[in-house]
Amino acid sequence: MKETLILASRSPRRSVLLKQLGIPHRIKPSSVEETRREGEPAEAYAERLAIEKALDVSRRTTHPALGADTIVVVDECILEQPRDDEEAFEMLSQLSARTHRVVTGLALALEGKLLGATVSVTEVRFRALEEGEIRRYIASGEGRDKAGSYGVQGLGGGLIERIEGEYGTVVGLPLSLTIALLREHGVLQEWPLEGTRSAELL
């Protein structure tokens, strides 16, 4: 690997996914305010935030910075992280027995210059949820820091009927697009990295 990658995110899940790919990195969260512009489409919003995060962090390091942002969209309404348990209940009730989109924007920047950006969209179908199981899931605390109030990689996987698209997009980092973006701009010359062993990824 040419240079140490900086993950411009405080999400532990994105760091886990990079480790899963065998990509060494350091974490440096951005200070970008996440505010949607009036009338801004979901895909454009996620991509813009990813770009702003990557640029923000890249100005504070000499290493390439990878920014990402994930949002949940149902009926063109964006569901971000819940403010409290009641809002989480409203979100999960809205998702019950329906299909929604999970949009993850991805961007790479170096020393204040954008190298590239892309967006990944995955469709997720929830099974019909009972009020009691929604409240018990909320009480687990798993969805408090997640867009749409759920996490696909944990208990939240039991809420889901099917996924159409890349699983990593729902977790917060589309794996194939991440590899492609890093290779396109020379951060990765090859993948998997030489010397990576499967036991290290578990």
XYZ file of N, CA and C in Angstrom:
606
model
N 0.849 -1.188 0.000
C 0.000 0.000 0.000
C 0.886 1.240 0.000
N 0.560 2.182 -0.882
C 1.425 3.343 -1.095
C 1.501 4.247 0.132
N 0.337 4.619 0.702
C 0.312 5.521 1.841
C -0.722 5.041 2.850
N -0.557 5.461 4.100
C -1.543 5.129 5.119
C -2.848 5.851 4.819
N -3.937 5.120 4.798
C -5.252 5.699 4.547
C -5.816 6.268 5.846
N -6.451 7.439 5.751
C -7.137 8.036 6.890
C -8.637 7.876 6.674
N -9.310 7.259 7.618
C -10.763 7.122 7.557
C -11.385 8.334 8.232
N -12.058 9.165 7.431
C -12.642 10.412 7.941
C -14.029 10.142 8.518
N -14.082 9.285 9.518
C -15.359 8.867 10.098
C -15.132 8.375 11.513
N -16.120 8.608 12.370
C -16.038 8.068 13.733
C -16.788 6.748 13.846
N -17.302 6.242 12.727
C -18.067 4.999 12.737
C -17.156 3.787 12.930
N -17.321 3.052 14.018
C -16.505 1.842 14.205
C -16.818 0.778 13.165
N -18.022 0.813 12.613
C -18.416 -0.193 11.620
C -17.630 -0.026 10.322
N -17.368 1.204 9.926
C -16.578 1.422 8.704
C -15.142 0.954 8.911
N -14.620 1.189 10.088
C -13.264 0.725 10.385
C -13.194 -0.797 10.341
N -14.210 -1.459 10.865
C -14.254 -2.928 10.832
C -14.276 -3.433 9.392
N -15.031 -2.758 8.527
C -15.105 -3.185 7.124
C -13.757 -3.014 6.422
N -13.048 -1.919 6.703
C -11.716 -1.746 6.119
C -10.766 -2.830 6.617
N -10.867 -3.173 7.893
C -10.045 -4.262 8.432
C -10.398 -5.580 7.757
N -11.694 -5.774 7.494
C -12.147 -6.985 6.806
C -11.497 -7.104 5.432
N -11.283 -5.962 4.786
C -10.634 -5.942 3.474
C -9.114 -6.020 3.587
N -8.598 -5.992 4.807
C -7.152 -6.046 4.998
C -6.456 -4.740 4.679
N -7.195 -3.618 4.760
C -6.637 -2.305 4.416
C -6.235 -1.556 5.688
N -4.931 -1.346 5.920
C -4.498 -0.608 7.114
C -4.942 0.850 7.032
N -5.330 1.410 8.171
C -5.822 2.790 8.166
C -5.758 3.365 9.574
N -5.892 4.689 9.641
C -6.042 5.396 10.909
C -7.349 6.171 10.865
N -7.909 6.426 12.029
C -9.197 7.116 12.115
C -8.991 8.569 12.533
N -9.606 9.474 11.779
C -9.573 10.903 12.119
C -10.939 11.472 11.733
N -11.883 11.549 12.670
C -13.237 12.016 12.351
C -13.246 13.450 11.827
N -14.203 13.733 10.965
C -14.348 15.091 10.431
C -15.237 15.916 11.356
N -15.212 17.218 11.155
C -16.052 18.122 11.951
C -17.146 18.748 11.091
N -17.484 18.089 9.985
C -18.484 18.613 9.050
C -19.884 18.537 9.664
N -20.650 19.617 9.527
C -22.034 19.635 9.996
C -22.917 18.960 8.949
N -23.718 18.003 9.389
C -24.539 17.222 8.459
C -25.923 17.844 8.341
N -26.069 18.743 7.379
C -27.333 19.435 7.160
C -27.732 19.310 5.698
N -28.939 18.842 5.471
C -29.425 18.682 4.097
C -29.909 20.019 3.548
N -29.544 20.300 2.314
C -30.013 21.511 1.652
C -31.444 21.307 1.159
N -32.198 22.384 1.106
C -33.596 22.292 0.684
C -33.692 21.710 -0.727
N -34.493 20.658 -0.864
C -34.716 20.037 -2.165
C -33.582 19.160 -2.658
N -32.561 18.947 -1.834
C -31.404 18.158 -2.255
C -31.761 16.675 -2.328
N -31.553 16.031 -3.487
C -31.840 14.598 -3.604
C -30.975 13.779 -2.649
N -31.491 12.627 -2.242
C -30.799 11.790 -1.255
C -29.400 11.402 -1.715
N -29.276 10.973 -2.970
C -27.968 10.541 -3.478
C -26.973 11.692 -3.480
N -27.441 12.879 -3.888
C -26.565 14.053 -3.919
C -26.157 14.462 -2.508
N -27.077 14.334 -1.566
C -26.800 14.682 -0.166
C -25.730 13.770 0.426
N -25.887 12.464 0.235
C -24.909 11.508 0.778
C -23.536 11.711 0.147
N -23.505 11.951 -1.162
C -22.227 12.154 -1.838
C -21.571 13.453 -1.386
N -22.370 14.515 -1.255
C -21.804 15.805 -0.824
C -21.193 15.697 0.574
N -21.900 15.042 1.484
C -21.360 14.901 2.835
C -20.079 14.077 2.842
N -20.044 13.017 2.045
C -18.822 12.206 1.959
C -17.658 13.046 1.441
N -17.929 13.865 0.427
C -16.896 14.738 -0.138
C -16.418 15.756 0.899
N -17.369 16.395 1.583
C -17.005 17.406 2.576
C -16.185 16.804 3.715
N -16.545 15.595 4.139
C -15.789 14.923 5.210
C -14.369 14.594 4.755
N -14.258 14.049 3.546
C -12.929 13.695 3.027
C -12.055 14.937 2.879
N -12.612 16.012 2.325
C -11.850 17.249 2.141
C -11.451 17.855 3.480
N -12.378 17.867 4.430
C -12.112 18.443 5.751
C -10.911 17.767 6.411
N -10.917 16.450 6.428
C -9.829 15.716 7.080
C -8.542 15.789 6.264
N -8.673 15.786 4.932
C -7.473 15.798 4.081
C -6.667 17.080 4.228
N -7.309 18.150 4.676
C -6.596 19.420 4.892
C -5.751 19.382 6.164
N -5.956 18.352 6.995
C -5.241 18.249 8.267
C -4.262 17.083 8.292
N -3.965 16.530 7.126
C -3.024 15.417 7.045
C -2.402 15.385 5.653
N -1.278 14.725 5.536
C -0.654 14.559 4.214
C -1.040 13.224 3.582
N -1.866 12.460 4.277
C -2.289 11.155 3.778
C -3.660 11.247 3.102
N -3.976 10.322 2.195
C -5.294 10.313 1.565
C -6.383 10.056 2.599
N -7.503 10.772 2.462
C -8.613 10.659 3.412
C -9.850 10.100 2.709
N -10.458 9.116 3.335
C -11.661 8.483 2.801
C -12.862 8.915 3.631
N -13.820 9.583 2.976
C -15.036 10.021 3.652
C -16.224 9.200 3.201
N -17.188 9.014 4.098
C -18.391 8.257 3.752
C -19.572 8.792 4.544
N -20.754 8.658 3.971
C -21.971 9.033 4.681
C -23.100 8.120 4.228
N -23.887 7.651 5.191
C -24.971 6.716 4.895
C -26.299 7.277 5.377
N -27.313 7.203 4.516
C -28.658 7.640 4.889
C -29.668 6.586 4.457
N -30.808 6.595 5.129
C -31.918 5.695 4.808
C -33.041 6.542 4.221
N -33.635 6.068 3.128
C -34.656 6.845 2.426
C -35.909 6.004 2.229
N -37.058 6.526 2.664
C -38.342 5.872 2.422
C -39.338 6.960 2.033
N -40.049 6.744 0.934
C -40.981 7.758 0.407
C -40.287 9.104 0.211
N -39.028 9.064 -0.221
C -38.201 10.263 -0.427
C -37.978 11.056 0.855
N -38.310 10.456 1.986
C -38.035 11.062 3.289
C -36.747 10.451 3.835
N -35.813 11.284 4.244
C -34.529 10.804 4.746
C -34.620 10.530 6.245
N -34.240 9.311 6.620
C -34.206 8.923 8.026
C -32.742 8.888 8.461
N -32.384 9.780 9.347
C -31.004 9.814 9.834
C -30.955 9.162 11.212
N -30.003 9.497 12.035
C -29.928 8.895 13.363
C -31.070 9.429 14.231
N -31.721 8.566 15.010
C -32.856 9.017 15.829
C -32.399 9.913 16.977
N -33.218 10.905 17.296
C -32.891 11.796 18.411
C -33.238 11.167 19.758
N -34.250 10.293 19.752
C -34.659 9.623 20.992
C -35.390 8.335 20.635
N -35.832 7.607 21.664
C -36.467 6.312 21.431
C -37.797 6.438 20.697
N -38.532 7.505 20.950
C -39.819 7.667 20.267
C -39.624 7.906 18.776
N -38.614 8.692 18.427
C -38.339 8.895 17.005
C -37.869 7.592 16.371
N -37.097 6.803 17.108
C -36.673 5.494 16.608
C -37.883 4.606 16.358
N -38.861 4.645 17.266
C -40.081 3.846 17.093
C -40.834 4.277 15.839
N -40.937 5.576 15.622
C -41.617 6.091 14.430
C -40.911 5.626 13.159
N -39.585 5.674 13.164
C -38.817 5.260 11.988
C -39.024 3.779 11.685
N -38.859 2.933 12.697
C -38.966 1.494 12.477
C -40.388 1.095 12.093
N -41.379 1.783 12.647
C -42.771 1.528 12.258
C -42.989 1.906 10.799
N -42.349 2.976 10.374
C -42.457 3.424 8.987
C -41.802 2.433 8.028
N -40.742 1.764 8.485
C -40.021 0.812 7.639
C -40.676 -0.569 7.613
N -41.511 -0.871 8.589
C -42.124 -2.198 8.714
C -42.893 -2.605 7.461
N -42.603 -3.823 6.964
C -43.291 -4.415 5.806
C -43.135 -3.579 4.536
N -42.042 -2.829 4.445
C -41.828 -1.970 3.281
C -40.384 -2.069 2.795
N -40.187 -1.599 1.568
C -38.846 -1.530 0.987
C -38.338 -0.095 1.070
N -37.099 0.069 1.504
C -36.487 1.396 1.543
C -35.112 1.343 0.896
N -34.543 2.504 0.635
C -33.214 2.595 0.040
C -32.202 3.010 1.095
N -31.038 2.379 1.036
C -29.908 2.821 1.848
C -28.873 3.380 0.880
N -28.505 4.628 1.091
C -27.597 5.336 0.186
C -26.305 5.658 0.932
N -25.187 5.218 0.385
C -23.886 5.550 0.975
C -23.032 6.296 -0.041
N -22.627 7.505 0.331
C -21.698 8.274 -0.483
C -20.282 7.966 -0.050
N -19.363 7.982 -0.999
C -17.964 7.628 -0.742
C -17.077 8.622 -1.478
N -16.045 9.143 -0.808
C -15.163 10.127 -1.445
C -13.734 9.972 -0.944
N -12.793 10.284 -1.829
C -11.366 10.215 -1.506
C -10.730 11.563 -1.818
N -9.964 12.092 -0.863
C -9.320 13.397 -1.051
C -7.884 13.351 -0.538
N -7.068 14.248 -1.080
C -5.663 14.343 -0.671
C -5.264 15.807 -0.582
N -4.855 16.224 0.613
C -4.366 17.585 0.857
C -5.314 18.650 0.299
N -6.595 18.498 0.610
C -7.590 19.491 0.233
C -8.097 19.406 -1.188
N -7.713 18.371 -1.924
C -8.180 18.199 -3.303
C -8.956 16.894 -3.429
N -10.124 16.978 -4.057
C -10.949 15.790 -4.254
C -10.364 14.927 -5.364
N -10.144 13.650 -5.060
C -9.632 12.713 -6.062
C -10.760 11.992 -6.785
N -11.805 11.654 -6.055
C -12.916 10.936 -6.670
C -14.039 10.718 -5.680
N -15.242 10.487 -6.211
C -16.408 10.256 -5.355
C -17.416 9.387 -6.092
N -18.217 8.670 -5.338
C -19.227 7.800 -5.931
C -20.337 7.559 -4.915
N -21.416 6.944 -5.379
C -22.568 6.649 -4.519
C -23.016 5.216 -4.767
N -23.383 4.533 -3.694
C -23.916 3.174 -3.793
C -25.311 3.145 -3.178
N -26.245 2.465 -3.850
C -27.624 2.370 -3.363
C -28.020 0.903 -3.244
N -28.542 0.526 -2.094
C -29.032 -0.832 -1.855
C -30.470 -0.756 -1.367
N -31.318 -1.658 -1.861
C -32.705 -1.717 -1.407
C -32.845 -2.769 -0.311
N -33.552 -2.399 0.749
C -33.753 -3.290 1.892
C -35.249 -3.426 2.156
N -35.696 -4.658 2.308
C -37.102 -4.928 2.603
C -37.227 -5.432 4.035
N -38.031 -4.727 4.844
C -38.314 -5.173 6.211
C -39.511 -6.119 6.203
N -39.481 -7.110 7.066
C -40.678 -7.921 7.280
C -41.647 -7.113 8.137
N -42.884 -7.600 8.296
C -43.858 -6.926 9.152
C -43.421 -7.059 10.608
N -43.334 -5.933 11.295
C -42.843 -5.913 12.672
C -43.977 -5.649 13.654
N -43.965 -6.363 14.764
C -44.932 -6.131 15.830
C -44.425 -5.010 16.736
N -45.361 -4.297 17.350
C -44.974 -3.172 18.209
C -44.024 -3.614 19.318
N -44.305 -4.763 19.918
C -43.477 -5.236 21.025
C -42.041 -5.492 20.616
N -41.852 -6.106 19.438
C -40.473 -6.389 19.024
C -39.734 -5.121 18.619
N -40.467 -4.141 18.084
C -39.834 -2.855 17.778
C -39.314 -2.219 19.066
N -40.158 -2.216 20.096
C -39.754 -1.580 21.357
C -38.615 -2.352 22.026
N -38.634 -3.674 21.934
C -37.534 -4.451 22.522
C -36.234 -4.221 21.757
N -36.356 -4.089 20.431
C -35.151 -3.807 19.643
C -34.583 -2.439 20.013
N -35.449 -1.452 20.145
C -34.998 -0.111 20.535
C -34.315 -0.157 21.899
N -34.887 -0.930 22.821
C -34.325 -1.035 24.173
C -32.930 -1.658 24.171
N -32.609 -2.421 23.128
C -31.263 -3.012 23.037
C -30.193 -1.948 22.835
N -30.602 -0.785 22.326
C -29.667 0.316 22.100
C -28.882 0.227 20.807
N -29.088 -0.846 20.043
C -28.269 -1.054 18.849
C -28.442 0.037 17.789
N -29.660 0.556 17.652
C -29.920 1.483 16.558
C -29.759 2.949 16.885
N -29.296 3.268 18.090
C -29.270 4.676 18.520
C -28.349 5.557 17.697
N -27.252 5.007 17.187
C -26.299 5.829 16.430
C -26.304 5.478 14.947
N -27.439 4.949 14.469
C -27.486 4.472 13.085
C -28.627 5.110 12.305
N -28.358 5.415 11.040
C -29.395 5.948 10.160
C -30.544 4.953 10.067
N -31.772 5.441 10.215
C -32.932 4.567 10.139
C -33.205 3.797 11.407
N -32.360 3.956 12.421
C -32.541 3.341 13.745
C -32.313 1.839 13.793
N -31.544 1.296 12.833
C -31.253 -0.138 12.903
C -29.861 -0.424 12.354
N -29.329 -1.588 12.768
C -28.038 -2.038 12.263
C -28.180 -3.412 11.647
N -27.869 -3.530 10.372
C -28.055 -4.794 9.658
C -27.119 -5.877 10.168
N -25.972 -5.490 10.713
C -24.953 -6.466 11.090
C -25.167 -7.052 12.481
N -26.188 -6.599 13.200
C -26.446 -7.098 14.545
C -27.842 -7.683 14.655
N -28.510 -7.380 15.784
C -29.888 -7.828 15.976
C -30.788 -7.362 14.842
N -30.475 -6.191 14.293
C -31.297 -5.623 13.232
C -31.410 -6.501 12.007
N -30.461 -7.415 11.830
C -30.567 -8.343 10.712
C -31.832 -9.171 10.772
N -32.374 -9.356 11.980
C -33.607 -10.116 12.140
C -34.854 -9.358 11.740
N -34.716 -8.060 11.461
C -35.849 -7.252 11.005
C -36.020 -7.323 9.494
N -35.000 -7.835 8.823
C -34.910 -7.720 7.366
C -35.374 -8.983 6.654
N -36.180 -8.780 5.624
C -36.672 -9.884 4.797
C -35.728 -10.173 3.642
N -35.227 -9.116 3.000
C -34.269 -9.316 1.906
C -33.490 -8.028 1.640
N -32.331 -8.214 0.998
C -31.466 -7.103 0.605
C -31.140 -7.255 -0.869
N -31.294 -6.186 -1.637
C -30.948 -6.185 -3.055
C -29.876 -5.127 -3.286
N -28.638 -5.581 -3.458
C -27.517 -4.669 -3.618
C -26.399 -5.082 -2.680
N -25.414 -4.220 -2.547
C -24.247 -4.568 -1.740
C -24.519 -4.408 -0.245
N -24.220 -5.457 0.491
C -24.419 -5.479 1.945
C -23.629 -4.362 2.631
N -22.391 -4.133 2.193
C -21.549 -3.118 2.815
C -22.149 -1.725 2.763
N -22.953 -1.456 1.743
C -23.616 -0.156 1.628
C -24.518 0.087 2.822
N -25.206 -0.963 3.275
C -26.131 -0.846 4.398
C -25.368 -0.667 5.710
N -24.212 -1.299 5.825
C -23.389 -1.164 7.033
C -22.721 0.211 7.077
N -22.377 0.753 5.890
C -21.773 2.084 5.856
C -20.585 2.255 4.945
N -20.174 1.158 4.255
C -19.025 1.257 3.354
C -19.143 0.186 2.262
N -19.497 0.582 1.030
C -19.586 -0.399 -0.061
C -18.204 -0.951 -0.397
N -18.007 -2.232 -0.176
C -16.667 -2.813 -0.252
C -16.067 -2.751 -1.648
N -16.818 -3.187 -2.655
C -16.254 -3.228 -4.010
C -15.932 -1.831 -4.518
N -16.794 -0.855 -4.218
C -16.541 0.522 -4.655
C -15.352 1.128 -3.912
N -15.187 0.757 -2.653
C -14.041 1.250 -1.882
C -12.734 0.770 -2.498
N -12.666 -0.519 -2.805
C -11.461 -1.066 -3.444
C -11.206 -0.377 -4.780
N -12.268 -0.222 -5.586
C -12.123 0.396 -6.907
C -11.628 1.835 -6.798
N -12.175 2.599 -5.850
C -11.790 4.004 -5.685
C -10.333 4.120 -5.239
N -9.929 3.279 -4.299
C -8.547 3.324 -3.808
C -7.551 2.879 -4.874
N -7.932 1.911 -5.679
C -7.036 1.457 -6.753
C -6.951 2.486 -7.876
N -8.083 3.085 -8.206
C -8.111 4.065 -9.303
C -7.168 5.231 -9.044
N -7.041 5.612 -7.785
C -6.229 6.793 -7.455
C -4.902 6.437 -6.788
N -4.496 5.180 -6.935
C -3.155 4.782 -6.542
C -2.909 4.575 -5.065
N -3.966 4.637 -4.255
C -3.783 4.377 -2.827
C -3.512 2.890 -2.611
N -4.193 2.068 -3.390
C -3.920 0.629 -3.443
C -3.342 0.306 -4.814
N -2.195 -0.331 -4.844
C -1.658 -0.794 -6.125
C -2.202 -2.178 -6.469
N -2.512 -2.928 -5.426
C -3.019 -4.284 -5.617
C -3.966 -4.607 -4.471
N -4.803 -5.607 -4.695
C -5.679 -6.092 -3.634
C -6.025 -7.540 -3.934
N -6.039 -8.420 -2.910
C -5.644 -8.182 -1.527
C -4.163 -7.802 -1.411
N -3.843 -7.098 -0.340
C -2.462 -6.701 -0.119
C -1.602 -7.931 0.132
N -0.406 -7.910 -0.424
C 0.500 -9.040 -0.257
C 0.788 -9.273 1.225
N 0.705 -10.509 1.642
C 0.965 -10.852 3.037
C -0.277 -10.901 3.902
N -1.428 -10.444 3.364
C -2.669 -10.518 4.130
C -3.102 -11.971 4.261
N -3.430 -12.379 5.477
C -3.874 -13.748 5.726
C -5.300 -13.714 6.255
N -6.085 -14.691 5.852
C -7.499 -14.697 6.218
C -7.707 -14.681 7.728
N -6.827 -15.298 8.485
C -6.978 -15.326 9.942
C -6.928 -13.927 10.540
N -6.256 -13.004 9.855
C -6.135 -11.638 10.366
C -7.431 -10.859 10.200
N -8.329 -11.357 9.377
C -9.544 -10.619 9.076
C -10.700 -11.024 9.969
N -10.529 -12.032 10.791
C -11.622 -12.530 11.623
C -11.731 -11.737 12.915
